[in-house]
Short mmCIF file of C-alpha atoms and ligand atoms in Angstrom, two decimals:
data_model
loop_
_atom_site.label_atom_id
_atom_site.label_comp_id
_atom_site.label_asym_id
_atom_site.label_seq_id
_atom_site.Cartn_x
_atom_site.Cartn_y
_atom_site.Cartn_z
CA MET C 947 -0.16 0.02 0.01
CA ASP C 948 1.15 3.35 -1.08
CA LEU C 949 0.10 6.20 1.49
CA ALA C 950 0.90 9.62 0.34
CA ILE C 951 1.03 11.30 3.73
CA THR C 952 3.25 14.40 4.70
CA LEU C 953 4.09 15.20 7.91
CA ASP C 954 5.44 19.03 8.86
CA GLN C 955 8.54 18.28 10.89
CA ARG C 956 8.63 22.14 11.73
CA SER C 957 4.75 22.24 13.11
CA THR C 958 4.10 22.66 16.74
CA THR C 959 1.67 19.83 16.65
CA PRO C 960 3.51 16.69 17.64
CA LEU C 961 4.19 13.90 14.92
CA HIS C 962 2.15 11.07 16.23
CA LYS C 963 -0.84 13.65 16.14
CA GLN C 964 -0.29 14.73 12.64
CA LEU C 965 -0.19 11.16 11.71
CA TYR C 966 -2.78 10.12 13.52
CA GLU C 967 -5.08 12.99 11.86
CA GLU C 968 -3.77 11.95 8.48
CA LEU C 969 -4.78 8.26 8.86
CA ARG C 970 -7.96 9.13 10.75
CA ARG C 971 -8.56 11.17 7.16
CA ALA C 972 -7.62 8.56 4.87
CA ILE C 973 -9.97 5.88 6.46
CA LEU C 974 -13.11 8.58 6.62
CA THR C 975 -12.55 9.72 3.02
CA GLY C 976 -12.20 6.14 1.51
CA ARG C 977 -8.61 6.20 0.58
CA LEU C 978 -8.04 3.65 3.20
CA LYS C 979 -11.12 0.75 2.48
CA PRO C 980 -12.45 -1.03 5.46
CA GLY C 981 -10.88 -4.27 5.72
CA GLU C 982 -7.67 -3.01 4.26
CA ARG C 983 -4.24 -3.99 5.95
CA VAL C 984 -2.24 -0.98 6.62
CA PRO C 985 1.79 -0.64 6.94
CA SER C 986 3.30 -2.26 9.97
CA THR C 987 4.70 0.26 12.29
CA ARG C 988 8.14 -0.52 10.96
CA GLY C 989 7.58 -0.40 7.51
CA LEU C 990 5.62 3.25 7.84
CA SER C 991 8.22 4.33 10.10
CA LEU C 992 10.99 4.03 7.68
CA SER C 993 8.98 5.34 4.61
CA LEU C 994 8.13 8.30 6.53
CA GLY C 995 11.73 8.94 8.26
CA VAL C 996 10.07 8.91 11.65
CA SER C 997 10.77 7.02 14.67
CA ARG C 998 8.80 3.78 15.23
CA ALA C 999 7.39 5.26 18.51
CA THR C 1000 5.75 7.54 16.72
CA VAL C 1001 3.92 5.38 14.60
CA THR C 1002 3.12 3.18 17.28
CA GLN C 1003 1.59 5.68 19.40
CA SER C 1004 -0.78 7.08 16.38
CA TYR C 1005 -1.94 3.17 15.60
CA GLU C 1006 -2.73 3.02 19.31
CA GLN C 1007 -4.99 5.84 19.45
CA LEU C 1008 -6.86 4.81 16.23
CA LEU C 1009 -7.06 0.97 17.81
CA SER C 1010 -8.70 2.31 20.75
CA GLU C 1011 -10.97 4.31 19.06
CA GLY C 1012 -12.13 1.50 16.41
CA TYR C 1013 -10.67 2.72 13.32
CA LEU C 1014 -8.07 0.29 13.13
CA ARG C 1015 -8.36 -3.45 14.44
CA ALA C 1016 -5.31 -5.36 14.94
CA GLU C 1017 -5.43 -9.37 14.51
CA THR C 1018 -2.61 -11.22 16.10
CA GLY C 1019 -0.09 -12.86 14.10
CA SER C 1020 -1.85 -11.12 10.66
CA GLY C 1021 -1.31 -7.40 11.22
CA THR C 1022 -3.47 -4.10 11.33
CA PHE C 1023 -6.31 -3.50 9.01
CA VAL C 1024 -8.93 -0.81 8.76
CA GLY C 1025 -11.84 -1.32 10.99
CA CYS C 1026 -15.09 -2.52 9.23
CA GLU C 1027 -17.46 -0.10 11.13
CA LEU C 1028 -16.13 3.14 11.60
CA PRO C 1029 -16.89 5.05 14.80
CA ASP C 1030 -17.87 8.38 12.93
CA GLU C 1031 -20.28 6.40 10.95
CA LEU C 1032 -21.87 5.46 14.42
CA LEU C 1033 -21.65 8.72 15.99
CA LYS C 1034 -23.33 10.46 12.84
CA THR C 1035 -27.00 11.80 13.93
CA MET C 1036 -29.57 11.16 11.22
CA PRO C 1037 -31.28 14.41 10.02
CA VAL C 1038 -34.82 14.02 11.58
CA GLU C 1039 -37.81 15.29 9.63
CA LYS C 1040 -39.45 18.18 11.48
CA PHE C 1041 -42.66 17.04 12.92
CA ARG C 1042 -45.33 19.25 13.70
CA PRO C 1043 -48.08 17.43 15.50
CA THR C 1044 -51.66 18.30 14.27
CA ALA C 1045 -54.68 17.61 15.90
CA SER C 1046 -55.41 14.93 13.58
CA SER C 1047 -52.05 13.33 14.04
CA LEU C 1048 -52.83 13.01 17.58
CA GLU C 1049 -55.85 11.54 17.25
CA SER C 1050 -54.74 8.87 14.78
CA TRP C 1051 -51.36 8.49 17.15
CA PRO C 1052 -51.59 4.90 18.38
CA ARG C 1053 -52.57 3.65 15.03
CA GLU C 1054 -50.22 5.27 13.00
CA THR C 1055 -47.33 3.87 14.79
CA GLY C 1056 -48.39 0.29 13.23
CA ARG C 1057 -48.91 -1.12 16.78
CA GLN C 1058 -51.80 -0.92 18.80
CA LEU C 1059 -50.97 0.67 21.85
CA GLU C 1060 -53.37 0.48 24.71
CA LEU C 1061 -53.18 3.64 26.40
CA SER C 1062 -53.63 4.05 30.40
CA SER C 1063 -56.88 5.86 31.08
CA TYR C 1064 -54.35 8.79 32.16
CA GLY C 1065 -52.53 8.19 28.82
CA ALA C 1066 -56.54 7.99 27.05
CA SER C 1067 -57.43 11.21 28.87
CA ILE C 1068 -54.85 13.53 27.78
CA ALA C 1069 -54.50 12.45 24.25
CA ASP C 1070 -58.11 13.28 23.32
CA SER C 1071 -58.04 16.72 24.57
CA ASP C 1072 -57.63 19.98 23.03
CA PRO C 1073 -53.76 21.06 22.48
CA PHE C 1074 -52.57 22.01 25.67
CA GLU C 1075 -50.05 24.73 25.20
CA PRO C 1076 -51.59 27.82 24.09
CA PRO C 1077 -50.55 28.92 20.42
CA GLN C 1078 -47.69 31.61 20.65
CA ASN C 1079 -48.93 34.95 20.18
CA ASP C 1080 -46.64 37.76 18.73
CA ALA C 1081 -48.56 40.64 18.78
CA PRO C 1082 -46.68 43.73 19.54
CA ILE C 1083 -48.65 44.72 22.47
CA ASN C 1084 -49.52 41.47 24.08
CA PHE C 1085 -52.40 41.47 26.76
CA LYS C 1086 -52.74 38.06 26.32
CA THR C 1087 -49.85 36.81 28.78
CA CYS C 1088 -49.95 37.63 32.68
CA ARG C 1089 -46.18 37.65 32.73
CA PRO C 1090 -44.08 39.56 35.04
CA ALA C 1091 -42.12 42.63 33.87
CA LEU C 1092 -39.34 40.37 33.34
CA GLU C 1093 -36.99 43.39 32.59
CA GLU C 1094 -36.99 44.40 36.03
CA PHE C 1095 -35.77 41.51 37.40
CA PRO C 1096 -32.44 42.07 39.56
CA LEU C 1097 -30.15 39.57 37.19
CA GLN C 1098 -27.34 40.95 38.36
CA GLU C 1099 -27.77 39.70 42.06
CA TRP C 1100 -29.25 36.23 40.54
CA ARG C 1101 -26.00 36.10 38.80
CA ARG C 1102 -23.85 36.64 41.49
CA LEU C 1103 -25.47 34.24 43.76
CA THR C 1104 -25.37 31.70 41.12
CA LEU C 1105 -21.60 32.21 40.23
CA LYS C 1106 -21.05 31.88 44.11
CA HIS C 1107 -22.35 28.41 43.75
CA TYR C 1108 -20.72 27.32 40.92
CA ARG C 1109 -17.13 28.75 42.17
CA SER C 1110 -17.61 27.04 45.91
CA LYS C 1111 -15.86 23.96 44.38
CA GLU C 1112 -18.28 22.04 46.70
CA TYR C 1113 -18.98 19.26 44.20
CA SER C 1114 -21.41 17.43 46.18
CA MET C 1115 -23.80 20.03 45.34
CA LEU C 1116 -24.09 18.46 41.58
CA ASN C 1117 -24.62 15.29 43.23
CA TYR C 1118 -28.26 13.90 43.55
CA ALA C 1119 -29.90 15.77 46.41
CA GLY C 1120 -30.51 13.99 49.46
CA GLU C 1121 -34.16 15.30 50.02
CA SER C 1122 -37.16 15.07 47.41
CA GLN C 1123 -39.04 17.31 49.75
CA GLY C 1124 -36.58 20.13 48.89
CA TYR C 1125 -33.58 21.87 50.11
CA GLU C 1126 -33.89 22.39 53.44
CA PRO C 1127 -32.50 25.99 53.83
CA LEU C 1128 -35.22 27.10 50.97
CA ARG C 1129 -37.91 25.21 52.69
CA GLU C 1130 -36.95 27.29 56.07
CA ALA C 1131 -36.79 30.59 54.11
CA ILE C 1132 -40.33 29.83 52.21
CA ALA C 1133 -41.89 28.73 55.70
CA GLY C 1134 -40.21 32.05 57.17
CA TYR C 1135 -41.91 34.13 54.41
CA LEU C 1136 -45.24 32.58 54.02
CA ARG C 1137 -45.86 32.91 58.10
CA HIS C 1138 -44.62 36.52 58.07
CA ALA C 1139 -46.33 37.95 54.70
CA ARG C 1140 -49.57 35.25 54.28
CA ALA C 1141 -49.98 34.05 57.90
CA VAL C 1142 -49.79 30.30 56.86
CA LYS C 1143 -49.53 28.15 59.79
CA CYS C 1144 -46.13 26.08 58.81
CA GLY C 1145 -42.67 25.01 59.47
CA ALA C 1146 -40.28 23.44 57.06
CA ASP C 1147 -41.29 20.19 57.57
CA GLN C 1148 -44.88 20.86 55.91
CA VAL C 1149 -42.84 22.32 52.74
CA VAL C 1150 -42.64 20.40 49.73
CA ILE C 1151 -40.71 22.12 46.99
CA VAL C 1152 -42.06 21.49 43.23
CA ASN C 1153 -41.42 22.32 39.83
CA GLY C 1154 -44.06 25.25 39.93
CA ALA C 1155 -47.59 25.61 41.12
CA GLN C 1156 -48.40 22.91 38.04
CA GLN C 1157 -46.53 20.49 39.70
CA ALA C 1158 -48.31 20.78 42.96
CA LEU C 1159 -51.54 20.35 41.46
CA ASP C 1160 -50.56 17.28 39.49
CA LEU C 1161 -48.97 15.85 42.69
CA ILE C 1162 -51.95 16.78 44.88
CA ALA C 1163 -54.04 15.27 42.20
CA LYS C 1164 -52.50 12.15 42.18
CA LEU C 1165 -52.17 11.45 45.94
CA LEU C 1166 -56.00 12.21 46.34
CA ILE C 1167 -57.74 11.75 43.25
CA ASN C 1168 -59.46 8.30 42.11
CA ARG C 1169 -61.29 7.99 39.10
CA GLY C 1170 -64.73 9.20 39.33
CA ASP C 1171 -64.22 11.12 42.39
CA ARG C 1172 -65.91 14.72 42.22
CA VAL C 1173 -63.50 18.08 42.44
CA ALA C 1174 -65.42 21.53 42.61
CA VAL C 1175 -63.71 24.08 40.57
CA GLU C 1176 -64.19 27.83 40.30
CA ASN C 1177 -66.16 29.05 37.04
CA PRO C 1178 -64.77 30.68 35.47
CA GLY C 1179 -61.51 29.34 36.76
CA TYR C 1180 -58.23 28.40 35.82
CA LEU C 1181 -57.91 26.24 32.72
CA VAL C 1182 -55.15 24.27 33.37
CA ALA C 1183 -56.00 23.24 37.30
CA ARG C 1184 -58.90 21.89 35.42
CA ARG C 1185 -57.04 19.88 32.96
CA VAL C 1186 -54.98 18.48 35.48
CA PHE C 1187 -58.01 17.22 37.48
CA LEU C 1188 -59.53 15.68 34.57
CA ALA C 1189 -56.55 13.68 33.48
CA HIS C 1190 -56.85 12.05 36.97
CA GLY C 1191 -60.50 10.98 36.18
CA ALA C 1192 -62.23 13.41 38.30
CA GLU C 1193 -65.88 14.55 37.66
CA LEU C 1194 -65.74 18.22 37.85
CA LEU C 1195 -68.33 20.36 39.42
CA PRO C 1196 -68.21 24.01 38.20
CA ALA C 1197 -69.06 26.17 41.00
CA PRO C 1198 -70.02 29.74 40.31
CA VAL C 1199 -68.47 32.83 41.11
CA ASP C 1200 -69.54 36.05 42.38
CA GLU C 1201 -68.62 39.56 43.56
CA SER C 1202 -67.71 37.58 47.04
CA GLY C 1203 -65.95 34.67 45.53
CA ILE C 1204 -66.83 31.00 45.27
CA VAL C 1205 -70.32 30.55 45.96
CA VAL C 1206 -70.21 28.05 48.90
CA ASP C 1207 -73.85 27.17 48.72
CA ALA C 1208 -73.40 25.82 45.05
CA LEU C 1209 -71.17 23.25 46.68
CA ASN C 1210 -73.84 21.80 48.79
CA SER C 1211 -76.06 21.37 45.69
CA ARG C 1212 -76.16 17.38 45.39
CA PRO C 1213 -75.10 16.67 49.06
CA LYS C 1214 -75.33 12.58 48.34
CA ASN C 1215 -72.32 12.48 46.10
CA GLY C 1216 -70.01 14.00 48.15
CA LEU C 1217 -67.07 16.38 47.11
CA LYS C 1218 -63.21 14.87 47.40
CA LEU C 1219 -61.91 18.36 46.56
CA VAL C 1220 -62.19 21.81 45.95
CA TYR C 1221 -59.71 23.95 43.95
CA VAL C 1222 -59.76 27.82 44.59
CA THR C 1223 -58.01 31.07 44.16
CA PRO C 1224 -59.08 32.83 47.39
CA SER C 1225 -56.70 36.11 47.35
CA HIS C 1226 -57.53 37.24 43.62
CA GLN C 1227 -59.88 34.78 42.01
CA PHE C 1228 -58.74 33.64 38.45
CA PRO C 1229 -59.60 35.40 36.04
CA THR C 1230 -62.34 37.70 37.64
CA GLY C 1231 -59.82 38.92 40.30
CA VAL C 1232 -62.38 38.83 43.06
CA THR C 1233 -61.47 38.32 46.58
CA LEU C 1234 -62.94 35.46 48.79
CA THR C 1235 -64.58 37.67 51.62
CA LEU C 1236 -64.12 36.62 54.93
CA PRO C 1237 -67.49 35.23 55.66
CA ARG C 1238 -67.43 33.30 52.49
CA ARG C 1239 -63.85 32.05 53.92
CA LEU C 1240 -65.12 30.85 57.09
CA ASP C 1241 -68.29 29.07 55.20
CA LEU C 1242 -65.70 27.40 52.81
CA LEU C 1243 -63.74 25.96 55.87
CA CYS C 1244 -66.59 25.16 57.91
CA TRP C 1245 -68.01 23.02 54.82
CA ALA C 1246 -64.84 21.52 54.29
CA GLU C 1247 -64.73 20.46 58.28
CA LYS C 1248 -68.21 18.94 57.87
CA THR C 1249 -68.19 17.08 54.35
CA GLY C 1250 -64.38 16.36 54.97
CA ALA C 1251 -63.44 17.65 51.96
CA ILE C 1252 -59.56 19.05 50.92
CA ILE C 1253 -59.32 22.56 49.98
CA VAL C 1254 -56.53 23.57 47.45
CA GLU C 1255 -55.98 26.91 47.85
CA ASP C 1256 -53.74 28.54 44.71
CA ASP C 1257 -52.11 31.42 46.09
CA TYR C 1258 -50.38 32.46 42.70
CA ASP C 1259 -50.08 36.42 42.93
CA SER C 1260 -51.18 37.23 46.26
CA GLU C 1261 -48.28 39.36 46.52
CA PHE C 1262 -49.57 42.22 44.35
CA ARG C 1263 -52.21 44.01 46.36
CA PHE C 1264 -52.27 47.51 45.87
CA SER C 1265 -54.76 49.74 47.76
CA SER C 1266 -55.35 47.26 50.46
CA ARG C 1267 -53.01 44.90 53.01
CA PRO C 1268 -52.78 41.27 51.59
CA ILE C 1269 -55.56 38.97 52.92
CA PRO C 1270 -54.30 36.35 55.02
CA SER C 1271 -54.53 32.82 53.71
CA LEU C 1272 -57.26 30.90 53.80
CA GLN C 1273 -55.15 27.95 55.38
CA GLY C 1274 -54.11 30.29 58.19
CA LEU C 1275 -57.64 30.34 59.14
CA ALA C 1276 -58.14 27.05 59.16
CA ASN C 1277 -58.47 24.92 62.30
CA GLY C 1278 -57.64 21.60 61.00
CA ASP C 1279 -55.62 20.06 58.35
CA SER C 1280 -58.25 20.61 55.70
CA VAL C 1281 -56.04 23.17 53.31
CA ILE C 1282 -53.34 22.22 50.91
CA TYR C 1283 -51.66 25.60 50.28
CA VAL C 1284 -49.73 26.19 46.89
CA GLY C 1285 -47.42 28.53 45.90
CA THR C 1286 -45.15 29.58 43.22
CA PHE C 1287 -41.91 32.07 42.57
CA SER C 1288 -43.48 32.35 38.56
CA LYS C 1289 -45.05 35.82 39.39
CA VAL C 1290 -42.97 37.06 41.68
CA LEU C 1291 -39.81 36.24 40.14
CA PHE C 1292 -39.64 34.61 36.63
CA PRO C 1293 -42.06 31.52 35.32
CA SER C 1294 -38.76 29.66 33.37
CA LEU C 1295 -37.29 29.22 36.85
CA ARG C 1296 -40.15 26.37 37.64
CA VAL C 1297 -39.85 26.49 41.29
CA GLY C 1298 -43.13 26.75 43.78
CA TYR C 1299 -44.05 24.99 46.88
CA LEU C 1300 -47.01 23.21 48.47
CA VAL C 1301 -47.78 23.16 52.23
CA ALA C 1302 -49.70 20.43 53.62
CA ALA C 1303 -49.74 18.35 57.29
CA PRO C 1304 -46.39 16.91 57.91
CA SER C 1305 -47.60 13.13 57.36
CA LEU C 1306 -49.43 14.28 53.84
CA ALA C 1307 -45.86 16.35 53.29
CA ARG C 1308 -43.86 13.32 53.27
CA ILE C 1309 -46.22 11.48 51.04
CA LEU C 1310 -46.42 14.36 48.56
CA ALA C 1311 -42.51 14.27 48.61
CA ARG C 1312 -42.56 10.58 48.16
CA ALA C 1313 -44.76 11.34 44.90
CA LYS C 1314 -42.30 14.15 44.01
CA TRP C 1315 -39.57 11.55 44.18
CA LEU C 1316 -41.18 9.08 41.75
CA ALA C 1317 -41.83 12.00 39.13
CA ASP C 1318 -38.19 13.57 39.05
CA LEU C 1319 -36.30 12.60 42.02
CA HIS C 1320 -36.17 16.54 43.14
CA THR C 1321 -36.26 19.94 41.76
CA PRO C 1322 -32.68 21.38 40.57
CA SER C 1323 -30.45 21.72 43.59
CA ILE C 1324 -28.13 24.91 42.31
CA GLU C 1325 -31.50 26.65 41.60
CA GLN C 1326 -32.59 26.31 45.15
CA ARG C 1327 -29.65 27.29 46.79
CA VAL C 1328 -29.54 30.41 44.82
CA LEU C 1329 -33.31 31.21 45.47
CA ALA C 1330 -32.85 30.63 49.30
CA ASP C 1331 -29.53 32.98 49.40
CA PHE C 1332 -31.97 35.40 47.21
CA ILE C 1333 -34.74 35.30 49.90
CA ASN C 1334 -32.60 35.31 52.92
CA GLU C 1335 -30.40 38.49 51.84
CA GLY C 1336 -33.49 40.23 51.20
CA HIS C 1337 -33.50 40.42 47.49
CA LEU C 1338 -37.12 39.04 47.36
CA GLU C 1339 -38.62 41.70 49.39
CA ARG C 1340 -37.00 44.71 47.70
CA HIS C 1341 -38.02 43.34 44.51
CA LEU C 1342 -41.37 42.68 45.73
CA ARG C 1343 -41.72 46.10 46.85
CA ARG C 1344 -40.43 47.54 43.63
CA MET C 1345 -42.83 45.47 41.50
CA ARG C 1346 -45.93 46.36 43.63
CA THR C 1347 -45.30 49.66 42.78
CA LEU C 1348 -44.72 49.28 39.25
CA TYR C 1349 -47.82 47.22 38.48
CA ASP C 1350 -49.80 49.50 40.41
CA ASN C 1351 -49.02 52.37 38.23
CA ARG C 1352 -49.27 49.95 34.96
CA ARG C 1353 -52.81 49.11 36.23
CA HIS C 1354 -53.78 52.15 37.09
CA THR C 1355 -52.59 53.37 33.68
CA LEU C 1356 -54.73 50.53 32.02
CA VAL C 1357 -57.78 51.67 33.93
CA ARG C 1358 -57.61 55.06 33.16
CA ALA C 1359 -57.18 54.09 29.12
CA LEU C 1360 -59.94 52.06 29.28
CA GLU C 1361 -62.37 54.30 31.07
CA ASN C 1362 -60.83 57.50 28.82
CA HIS C 1363 -61.57 55.51 25.33
CA PHE C 1364 -64.36 53.50 26.26
CA GLY C 1365 -66.83 55.31 28.87
CA ASP C 1366 -69.37 53.42 30.38
CA ARG C 1367 -69.05 50.81 27.72
CA VAL C 1368 -66.26 48.86 29.52
CA THR C 1369 -66.60 47.74 33.29
CA VAL C 1370 -63.33 46.79 35.04
CA LEU C 1371 -64.20 43.87 37.15
CA GLY C 1372 -62.19 42.56 40.27
CA GLU C 1373 -60.15 43.98 43.08
CA ASN C 1374 -57.18 46.50 42.72
CA ALA C 1375 -54.52 43.82 42.70
CA GLY C 1376 -52.68 41.17 40.73
CA MET C 1377 -50.76 41.27 37.08
CA SER C 1378 -54.34 41.04 34.99
CA LEU C 1379 -57.53 42.40 35.17
CA MET C 1380 -60.87 41.46 33.72
CA ILE C 1381 -63.30 43.63 31.77
CA ARG C 1382 -66.45 43.46 30.81
CA LEU C 1383 -66.99 45.25 27.04
CA ARG C 1384 -70.46 46.31 25.55
CA SER C 1385 -70.08 45.51 22.09
CA GLU C 1386 -72.10 44.26 18.90
CA LEU C 1387 -69.14 42.32 18.11
CA ASP C 1388 -69.20 38.62 19.31
CA ASP C 1389 -65.77 37.70 21.46
CA ASP C 1390 -63.95 35.88 18.57
CA GLU C 1391 -64.62 38.80 16.45
CA ILE C 1392 -63.15 41.21 18.92
CA GLU C 1393 -60.26 39.12 19.35
CA ARG C 1394 -59.53 38.77 15.68
CA ARG C 1395 -59.81 42.31 15.26
CA ALA C 1396 -57.68 43.08 17.92
CA LEU C 1397 -54.98 40.66 16.84
CA ALA C 1398 -55.10 42.32 13.13
CA SER C 1399 -54.32 45.55 14.92
CA GLY C 1400 -51.56 44.05 16.87
CA VAL C 1401 -52.77 43.98 20.11
CA GLY C 1402 -53.11 40.42 21.51
CA LEU C 1403 -56.01 39.75 23.89
CA VAL C 1404 -57.66 36.67 25.50
CA GLY C 1405 -61.48 36.25 25.81
CA ALA C 1406 -62.59 34.84 29.17
CA ARG C 1407 -64.87 32.61 27.81
CA LEU C 1408 -62.07 30.02 27.54
CA TYR C 1409 -62.08 29.95 31.17
CA TYR C 1410 -65.70 28.74 31.72
CA LEU C 1411 -66.59 25.40 31.90
CA GLY C 1412 -68.11 23.03 29.32
CA GLU C 1413 -71.92 23.47 28.77
CA GLU C 1414 -71.92 26.46 31.36
CA ARG C 1415 -69.45 28.13 28.69
CA PRO C 1416 -71.73 31.00 27.42
CA ALA C 1417 -71.41 31.61 23.58
CA ASN C 1418 -70.68 35.40 24.26
CA THR C 1419 -69.25 36.90 27.85
CA GLY C 1420 -68.15 40.28 26.27
CA GLU C 1421 -65.21 39.63 29.21
CA PHE C 1422 -61.81 39.76 28.61
CA LEU C 1423 -58.56 39.30 30.37
CA LEU C 1424 -55.93 41.74 30.28
CA GLY C 1425 -52.54 41.29 31.55
CA TYR C 1426 -50.76 44.46 32.04
CA ALA C 1427 -47.68 43.73 34.61
CA GLY C 1428 -45.13 43.08 31.76
CA LEU C 1429 -46.21 45.86 29.56
CA THR C 1430 -44.68 49.61 29.70
CA GLU C 1431 -47.28 52.54 30.70
CA ARG C 1432 -46.67 53.48 26.77
CA ARG C 1433 -48.03 50.37 25.40
CA ILE C 1434 -50.76 49.86 27.70
CA ARG C 1435 -52.08 53.18 26.36
CA GLU C 1436 -51.51 52.56 23.14
CA GLY C 1437 -53.08 48.92 23.61
CA ALA C 1438 -56.38 50.44 24.54
CA ARG C 1439 -56.39 53.05 22.13
CA ARG C 1440 -56.06 50.36 19.41
CA LEU C 1441 -58.65 48.36 20.94
CA ALA C 1442 -61.11 51.52 21.19
CA LYS C 1443 -60.63 52.31 17.40
CA ILE C 1444 -61.47 48.76 16.54
CA LEU C 1445 -64.53 48.51 18.19
CA LYS C 1446 -65.73 51.86 16.76
C1 PLP L 2934 -54.28 30.29 38.94
C2 PLP L 2934 -52.71 29.99 38.58
N1 PLP L 2934 -51.92 29.40 39.38
C3 PLP L 2934 -50.91 28.88 39.14
C4 PLP L 2934 -50.10 29.80 38.10
C5 PLP L 2934 -48.72 29.59 38.03
O1 PLP L 2934 -48.20 28.32 37.80
P1 PLP L 2934 -46.52 27.91 37.65
O2 PLP L 2934 -46.13 28.20 38.82
O3 PLP L 2934 -46.71 26.43 37.45
O4 PLP L 2934 -45.99 28.71 36.56
C6 PLP L 2934 -50.63 30.55 37.25
C7 PLP L 2934 -49.97 31.08 36.25
O5 PLP L 2934 -50.69 31.69 35.13
C8 PLP L 2934 -51.98 30.89 37.40
O6 PLP L 2934 -52.62 31.51 36.61
#
């Protein structure tokens, strides 16, 4: 075999490395064929004028990587299965699931796959993730003012942990319930700011409120169990309960919050659980009044039902003090409290928490372990420092003022442009508000026209349950926290224009 190989004696790359690269290239480009014998180390060292050790070193590397194979007594050959071929990834055709591909999914794979009842219940539903909306003025998402987040502090604390050389933090965390100093910090914050009765042993750190709801449903709901939800209410929570086989009872919401009497409407068939957002009802924005809170707790004591209190954005109240949590008012263990850092910090962090009686918290932590072992450790450590060094409280104070101003701007702009054709519903709180518009146009048409003029808007009809869903509500949810006052004013002006 005559191999044209040139090595550069003056190069800073060692000769054995150059030879390795040359031979590897010859194999990959087919100049050396699979199965072909390569020269002996002695022969090649003579023909190239390099030491035999140089050739041996490059051969050894090619052998260890599978480019060459040695046969005792016969010589050295090019391998038949080249490692680079094996490692090459095949280009995958982009696949975007459509409603019809989802419907036919188990059949189109060619084999009959029998989904569990859980699998079947989620395979048949509408798409879960809302379509992305890139309207320049987007009232659709209730996202925080991300640009205001103190990234520098977060970065500093993150770097502190990465620099610490405490390699054990890279290992699996010992506790699925969550990093203890973070649980302590959250328990302290909740006792102080939300009057939640809890110790760190009752806190379970989860991947957002979403995972809290999923774990609660897994532990408490059997197929056919009845779960009451606010109507209108948080669509995502409803989906979780339905996926676990719950039968949903929609409970109406009036200006005092969930109508507790409606929970007694079918006493023969007991309710297992009721899901509520008492501080700032989603989406109407009303606050559950104290008498209603007491009625609800009394009802739960009497019936043995569990109340899930989702306190997702209670930190933002602008004209009154935050209302203490429902959990803090309860005598027994009837309330599971759920909270999240998605609104007060940022949603991609995916850290939330739940508070339950210690015995239930332990079982919830086991369910968490089965689901994903634990929430990422470094983020938990950074967050614990962020709270303990006072950054959370400072950030909250700043955001309260900012959101209050943005909300005022929105309400004023709506009143200026719409006059008595608009009613702003709910309390002076949160990151979004619901409005009722008087218009001849139906909800879909308003959404369509708004989008055409660059304004993203979500009709509240989506949040009403099934048959109870009215054809037209004239109600819309406007998220304002992530929009500047200028954009808010411009958005309201454009909306008024399309409705003229
Ligand atoms: C009612 C309600 N609960 C909880 C959440 C937050 O969920 P997560 O913590 O999973 O981001 C939201 C987010 O929009 C919400 O609207």
